[in-house]
Short mmCIF file of C-alpha atoms in Angstrom, two decimals:
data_model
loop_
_atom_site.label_atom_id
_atom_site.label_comp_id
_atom_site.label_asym_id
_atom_site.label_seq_id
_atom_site.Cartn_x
_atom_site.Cartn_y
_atom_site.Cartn_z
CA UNK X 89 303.97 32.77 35.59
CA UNK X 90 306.28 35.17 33.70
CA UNK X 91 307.79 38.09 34.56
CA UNK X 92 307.49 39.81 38.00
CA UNK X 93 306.90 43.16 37.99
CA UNK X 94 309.26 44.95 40.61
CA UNK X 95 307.92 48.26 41.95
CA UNK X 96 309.83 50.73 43.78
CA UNK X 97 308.14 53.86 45.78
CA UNK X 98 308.99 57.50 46.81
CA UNK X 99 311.05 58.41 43.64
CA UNK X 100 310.13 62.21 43.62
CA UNK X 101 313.22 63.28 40.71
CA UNK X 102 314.29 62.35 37.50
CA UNK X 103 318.01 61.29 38.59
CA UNK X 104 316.71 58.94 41.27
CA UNK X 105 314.01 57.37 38.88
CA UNK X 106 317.04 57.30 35.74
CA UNK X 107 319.07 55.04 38.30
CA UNK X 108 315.82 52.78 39.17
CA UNK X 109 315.34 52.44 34.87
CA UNK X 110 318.87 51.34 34.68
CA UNK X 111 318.95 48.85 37.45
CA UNK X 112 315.66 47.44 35.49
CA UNK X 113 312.61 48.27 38.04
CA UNK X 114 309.33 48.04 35.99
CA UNK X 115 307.07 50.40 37.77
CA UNK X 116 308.59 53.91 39.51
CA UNK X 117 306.17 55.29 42.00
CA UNK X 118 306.09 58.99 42.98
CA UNK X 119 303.99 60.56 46.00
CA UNK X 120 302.37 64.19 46.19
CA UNK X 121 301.58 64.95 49.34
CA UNK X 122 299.68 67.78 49.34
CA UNK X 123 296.17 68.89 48.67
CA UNK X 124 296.97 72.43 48.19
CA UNK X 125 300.52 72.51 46.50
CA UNK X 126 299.90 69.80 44.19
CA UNK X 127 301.79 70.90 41.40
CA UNK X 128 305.74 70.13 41.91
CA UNK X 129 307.65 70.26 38.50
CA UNK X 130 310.01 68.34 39.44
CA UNK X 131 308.23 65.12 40.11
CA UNK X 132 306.57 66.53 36.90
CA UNK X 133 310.08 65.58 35.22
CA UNK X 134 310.42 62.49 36.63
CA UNK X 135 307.57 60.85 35.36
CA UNK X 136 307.82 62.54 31.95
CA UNK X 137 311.71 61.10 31.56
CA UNK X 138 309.75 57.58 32.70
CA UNK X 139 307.50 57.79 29.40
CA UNK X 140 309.47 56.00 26.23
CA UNK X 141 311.92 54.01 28.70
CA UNK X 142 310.52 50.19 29.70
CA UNK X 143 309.74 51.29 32.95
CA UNK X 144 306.19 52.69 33.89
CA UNK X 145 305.20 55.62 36.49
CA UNK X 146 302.45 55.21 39.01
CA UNK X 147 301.68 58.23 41.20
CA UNK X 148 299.62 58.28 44.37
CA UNK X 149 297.76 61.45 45.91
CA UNK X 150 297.70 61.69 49.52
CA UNK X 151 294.24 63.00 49.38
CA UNK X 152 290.39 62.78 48.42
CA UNK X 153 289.05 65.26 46.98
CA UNK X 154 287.89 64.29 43.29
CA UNK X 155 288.30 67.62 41.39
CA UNK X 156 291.75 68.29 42.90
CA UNK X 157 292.81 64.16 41.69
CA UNK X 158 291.57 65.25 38.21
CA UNK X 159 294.05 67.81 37.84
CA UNK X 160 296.60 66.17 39.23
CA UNK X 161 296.14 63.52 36.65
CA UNK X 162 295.58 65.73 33.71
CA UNK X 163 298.94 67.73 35.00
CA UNK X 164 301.29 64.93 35.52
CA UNK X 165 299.68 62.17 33.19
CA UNK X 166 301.58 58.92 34.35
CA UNK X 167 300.80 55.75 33.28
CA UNK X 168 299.57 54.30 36.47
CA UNK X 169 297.18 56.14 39.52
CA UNK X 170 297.32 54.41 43.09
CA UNK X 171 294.90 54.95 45.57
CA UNK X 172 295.61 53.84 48.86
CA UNK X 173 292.92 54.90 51.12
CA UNK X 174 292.06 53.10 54.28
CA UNK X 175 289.21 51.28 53.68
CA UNK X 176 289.07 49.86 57.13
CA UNK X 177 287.97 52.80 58.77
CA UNK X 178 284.31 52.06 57.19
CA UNK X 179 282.46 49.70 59.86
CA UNK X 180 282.06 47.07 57.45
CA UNK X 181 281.70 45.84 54.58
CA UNK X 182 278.66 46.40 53.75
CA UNK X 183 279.03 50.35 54.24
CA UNK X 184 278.65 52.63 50.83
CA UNK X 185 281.88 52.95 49.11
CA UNK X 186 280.21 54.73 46.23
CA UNK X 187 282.48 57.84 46.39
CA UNK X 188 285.65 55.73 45.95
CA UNK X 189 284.26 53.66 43.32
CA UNK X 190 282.90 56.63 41.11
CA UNK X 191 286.21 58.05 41.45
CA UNK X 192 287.50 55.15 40.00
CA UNK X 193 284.48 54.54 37.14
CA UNK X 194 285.15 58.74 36.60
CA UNK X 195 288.98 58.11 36.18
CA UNK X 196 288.57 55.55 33.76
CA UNK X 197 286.29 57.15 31.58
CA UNK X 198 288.16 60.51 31.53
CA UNK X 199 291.60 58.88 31.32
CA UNK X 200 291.14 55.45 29.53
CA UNK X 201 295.06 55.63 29.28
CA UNK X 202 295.87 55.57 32.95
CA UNK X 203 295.57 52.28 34.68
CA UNK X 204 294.49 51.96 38.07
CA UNK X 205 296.06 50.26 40.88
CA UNK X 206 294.19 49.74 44.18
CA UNK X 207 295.67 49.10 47.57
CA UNK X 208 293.55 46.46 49.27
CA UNK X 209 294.26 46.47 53.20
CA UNK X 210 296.05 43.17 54.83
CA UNK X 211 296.51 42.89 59.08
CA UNK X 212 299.92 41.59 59.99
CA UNK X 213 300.03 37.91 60.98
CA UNK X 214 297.30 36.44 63.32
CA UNK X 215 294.88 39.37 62.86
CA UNK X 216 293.55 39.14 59.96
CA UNK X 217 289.98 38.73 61.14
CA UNK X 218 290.06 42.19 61.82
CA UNK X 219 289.71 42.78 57.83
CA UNK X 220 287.86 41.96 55.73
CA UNK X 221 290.43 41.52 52.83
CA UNK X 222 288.68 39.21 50.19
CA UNK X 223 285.29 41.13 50.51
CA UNK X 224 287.25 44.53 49.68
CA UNK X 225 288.84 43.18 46.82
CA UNK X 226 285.39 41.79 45.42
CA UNK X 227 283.61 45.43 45.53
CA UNK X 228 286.80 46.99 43.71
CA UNK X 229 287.80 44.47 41.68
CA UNK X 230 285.71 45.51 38.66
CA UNK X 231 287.07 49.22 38.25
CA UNK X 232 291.02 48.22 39.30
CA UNK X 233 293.25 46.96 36.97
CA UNK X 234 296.00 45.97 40.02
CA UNK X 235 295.92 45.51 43.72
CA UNK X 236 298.76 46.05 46.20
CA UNK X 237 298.82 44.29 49.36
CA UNK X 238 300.01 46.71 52.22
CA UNK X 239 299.81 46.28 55.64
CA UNK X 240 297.22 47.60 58.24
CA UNK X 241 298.37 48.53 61.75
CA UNK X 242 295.62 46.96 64.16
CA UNK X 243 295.06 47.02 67.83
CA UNK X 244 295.00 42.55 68.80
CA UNK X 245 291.13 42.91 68.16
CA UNK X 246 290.10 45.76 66.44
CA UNK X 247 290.85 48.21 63.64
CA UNK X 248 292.79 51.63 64.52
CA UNK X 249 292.77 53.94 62.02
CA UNK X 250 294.65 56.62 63.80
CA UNK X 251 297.69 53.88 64.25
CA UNK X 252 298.69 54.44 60.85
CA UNK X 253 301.56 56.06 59.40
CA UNK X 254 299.71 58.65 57.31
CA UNK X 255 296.20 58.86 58.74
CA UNK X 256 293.14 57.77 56.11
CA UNK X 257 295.29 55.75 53.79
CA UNK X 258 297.74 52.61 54.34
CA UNK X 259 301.83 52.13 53.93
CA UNK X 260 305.12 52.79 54.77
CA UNK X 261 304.54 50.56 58.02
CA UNK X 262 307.99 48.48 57.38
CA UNK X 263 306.06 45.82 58.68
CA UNK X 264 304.64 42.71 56.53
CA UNK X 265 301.27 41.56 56.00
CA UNK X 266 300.05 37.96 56.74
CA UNK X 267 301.04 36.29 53.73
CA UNK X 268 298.14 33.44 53.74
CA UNK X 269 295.19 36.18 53.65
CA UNK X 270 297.95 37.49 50.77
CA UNK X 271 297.97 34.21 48.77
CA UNK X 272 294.14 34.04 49.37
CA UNK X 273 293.99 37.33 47.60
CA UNK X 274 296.14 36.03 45.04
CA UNK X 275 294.26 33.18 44.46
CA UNK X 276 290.87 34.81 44.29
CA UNK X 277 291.72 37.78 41.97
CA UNK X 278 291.13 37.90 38.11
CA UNK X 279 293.47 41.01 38.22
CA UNK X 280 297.13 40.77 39.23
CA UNK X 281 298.27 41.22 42.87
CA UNK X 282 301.17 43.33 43.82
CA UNK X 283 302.84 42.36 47.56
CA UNK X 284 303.94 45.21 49.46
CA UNK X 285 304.04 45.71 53.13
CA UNK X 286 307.37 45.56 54.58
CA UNK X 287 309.10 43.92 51.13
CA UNK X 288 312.91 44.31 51.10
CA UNK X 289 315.68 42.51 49.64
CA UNK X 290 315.87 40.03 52.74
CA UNK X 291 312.58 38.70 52.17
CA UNK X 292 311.31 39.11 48.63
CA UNK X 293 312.49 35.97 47.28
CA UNK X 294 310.02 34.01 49.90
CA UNK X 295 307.52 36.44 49.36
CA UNK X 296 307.52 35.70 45.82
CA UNK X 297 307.87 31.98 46.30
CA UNK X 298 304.84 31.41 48.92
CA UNK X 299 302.77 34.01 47.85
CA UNK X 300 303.15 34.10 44.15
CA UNK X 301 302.53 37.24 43.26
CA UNK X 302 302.34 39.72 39.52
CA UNK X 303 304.85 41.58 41.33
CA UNK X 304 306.33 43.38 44.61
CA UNK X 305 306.35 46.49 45.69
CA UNK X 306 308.99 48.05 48.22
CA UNK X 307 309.13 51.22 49.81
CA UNK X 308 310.76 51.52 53.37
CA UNK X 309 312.55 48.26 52.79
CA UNK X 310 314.53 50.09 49.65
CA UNK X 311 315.11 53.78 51.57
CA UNK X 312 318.47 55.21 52.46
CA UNK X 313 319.20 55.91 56.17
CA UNK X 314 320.37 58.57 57.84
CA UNK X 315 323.86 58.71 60.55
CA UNK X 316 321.67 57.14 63.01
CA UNK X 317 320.33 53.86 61.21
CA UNK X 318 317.20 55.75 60.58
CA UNK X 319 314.56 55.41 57.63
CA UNK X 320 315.21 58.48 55.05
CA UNK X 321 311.37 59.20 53.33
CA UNK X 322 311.51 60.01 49.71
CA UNK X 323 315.39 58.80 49.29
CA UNK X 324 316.15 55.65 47.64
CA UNK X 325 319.27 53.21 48.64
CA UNK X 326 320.52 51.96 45.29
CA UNK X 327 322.42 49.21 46.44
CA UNK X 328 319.55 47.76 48.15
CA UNK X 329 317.53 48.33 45.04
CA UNK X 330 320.17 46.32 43.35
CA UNK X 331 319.89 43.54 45.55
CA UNK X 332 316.15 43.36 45.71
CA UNK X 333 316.04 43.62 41.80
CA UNK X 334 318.54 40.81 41.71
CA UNK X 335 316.44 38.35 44.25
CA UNK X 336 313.18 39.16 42.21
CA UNK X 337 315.03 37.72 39.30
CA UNK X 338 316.15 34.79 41.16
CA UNK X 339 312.91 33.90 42.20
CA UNK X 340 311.02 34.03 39.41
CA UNK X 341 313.56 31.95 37.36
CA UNK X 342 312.95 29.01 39.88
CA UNK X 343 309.05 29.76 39.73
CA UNK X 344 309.45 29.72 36.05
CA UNK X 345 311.56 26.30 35.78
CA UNK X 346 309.91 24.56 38.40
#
């Protein structure tokens, strides 16, 4: 299957991202936040020192608002955009996702150079029917050029939006997604599948192995913690990044020679 690509999230400077280009992670994913102060230099720097290294930058606005994600593209220019909206908070299916998919057409035909990655929502194990995973993918598939896998927070038989960690878009859960609906999604894709949701250096190998991914993605499995065992946001672990680099190598070699 090749190589895997290994994607690590929250790098917001250029020393942090210089230690994740070193250690060999492909993609280096930066977060802004805010509608309003949109413009931060320094994450500016980051993904400018990503460009001419073999490493790629993805960035991901925390908002909606078209005109605002047009400038923040044309400002920071990295190589990959990644929307993560909740799409579960339509009722179904069947509901008009127009907005988000001319938002996608617009991107692409305004910057043809910037690749877009789509997160496609996933219940944890033994909820799944409570999304409709393969039906999402099908209505975005044709203006994405990745999805991610990340895991939805859901009451035992319905959707809750407001249960998720940053309300109107999916992540940093630390908890995994039901890998079969994932390998379904992997199977029915013509564009390649990134697995995140609760990745880490304890379980990518078998992630890799069962589900058999383009790549994984980690966020809160790969973040420093604080005096009290906590989760630090937007501060990477390096030895863990290590590690997790290491087992995504390890798996795909016995992928590869199997």
């Amino acid at each position: 299957m090749g190589k895997i690509i290994t994607q690590i999230y929250e790098v917001q400077t250029p020393a942090e991202a210089k230690q994740l280009i070193e250690l060999g992670v492909d993609h280096i994913g930066s977060v802004i936040v805010s509608e309003d102060n949109w413009k931060v230099p320094l994450i500016k720097e980051t993904i400018e020192n990503i460009k001419g290294t073999t490493s790629k930058s993805s960035l991901i606005p925390l908002f909606k608002k078209a005109e605002i994600i047009f400038k923040v593209l044309a400002y920071y220019r990295p190589d990959i955009v990644h929307f993560c909206d909740d799409l579960s908070n339509h009722n179904n299916v069947n509901e008009n996702y127009e907005e988000l998919l001319r938002l996608q057409k617009n991107v692409r035909e305004n910057f043809p150079e910037i690749k877009i990655m789509r997160s496609i929502p996933i219940a944890q194990p033994g909820r799944t029917e409570t999304v409709k995973t393969i039906e999402l993918a099908r209505i975005f598939e044709p203006v994405s050029d990745f999805f991610l896998t990340d895991t939805l927070l859901t009451a035992k038989s319905n959707v809750s939006t407001d249960q998720q960690p940053v309300n109107g878009f999916i992540g940093i859960t630390g908890k995994t997604c039901d890998w079969d609906m994932a390998l379904e999604l992997v199977h029915s894709s013509s564009i390649p599948v990134i697995l995140a949701g609760g990745i880490s250096p304890d379980n990518v190998f078998d992630g890799i192995t069962y589900v058999r991914p383009a790549g994984v993605d980690s966020c809160t499995g790969t973040n420093a913690k604080d005096e009290n065992g906590g989760l630090i946001r937007f501060k990477k672990d390096f030895e863990k990044i290590k590690r997790f680099v290491k087992k995504v190598r390890s798996a795909e070699k016995e992928i590869n020679t199997a």
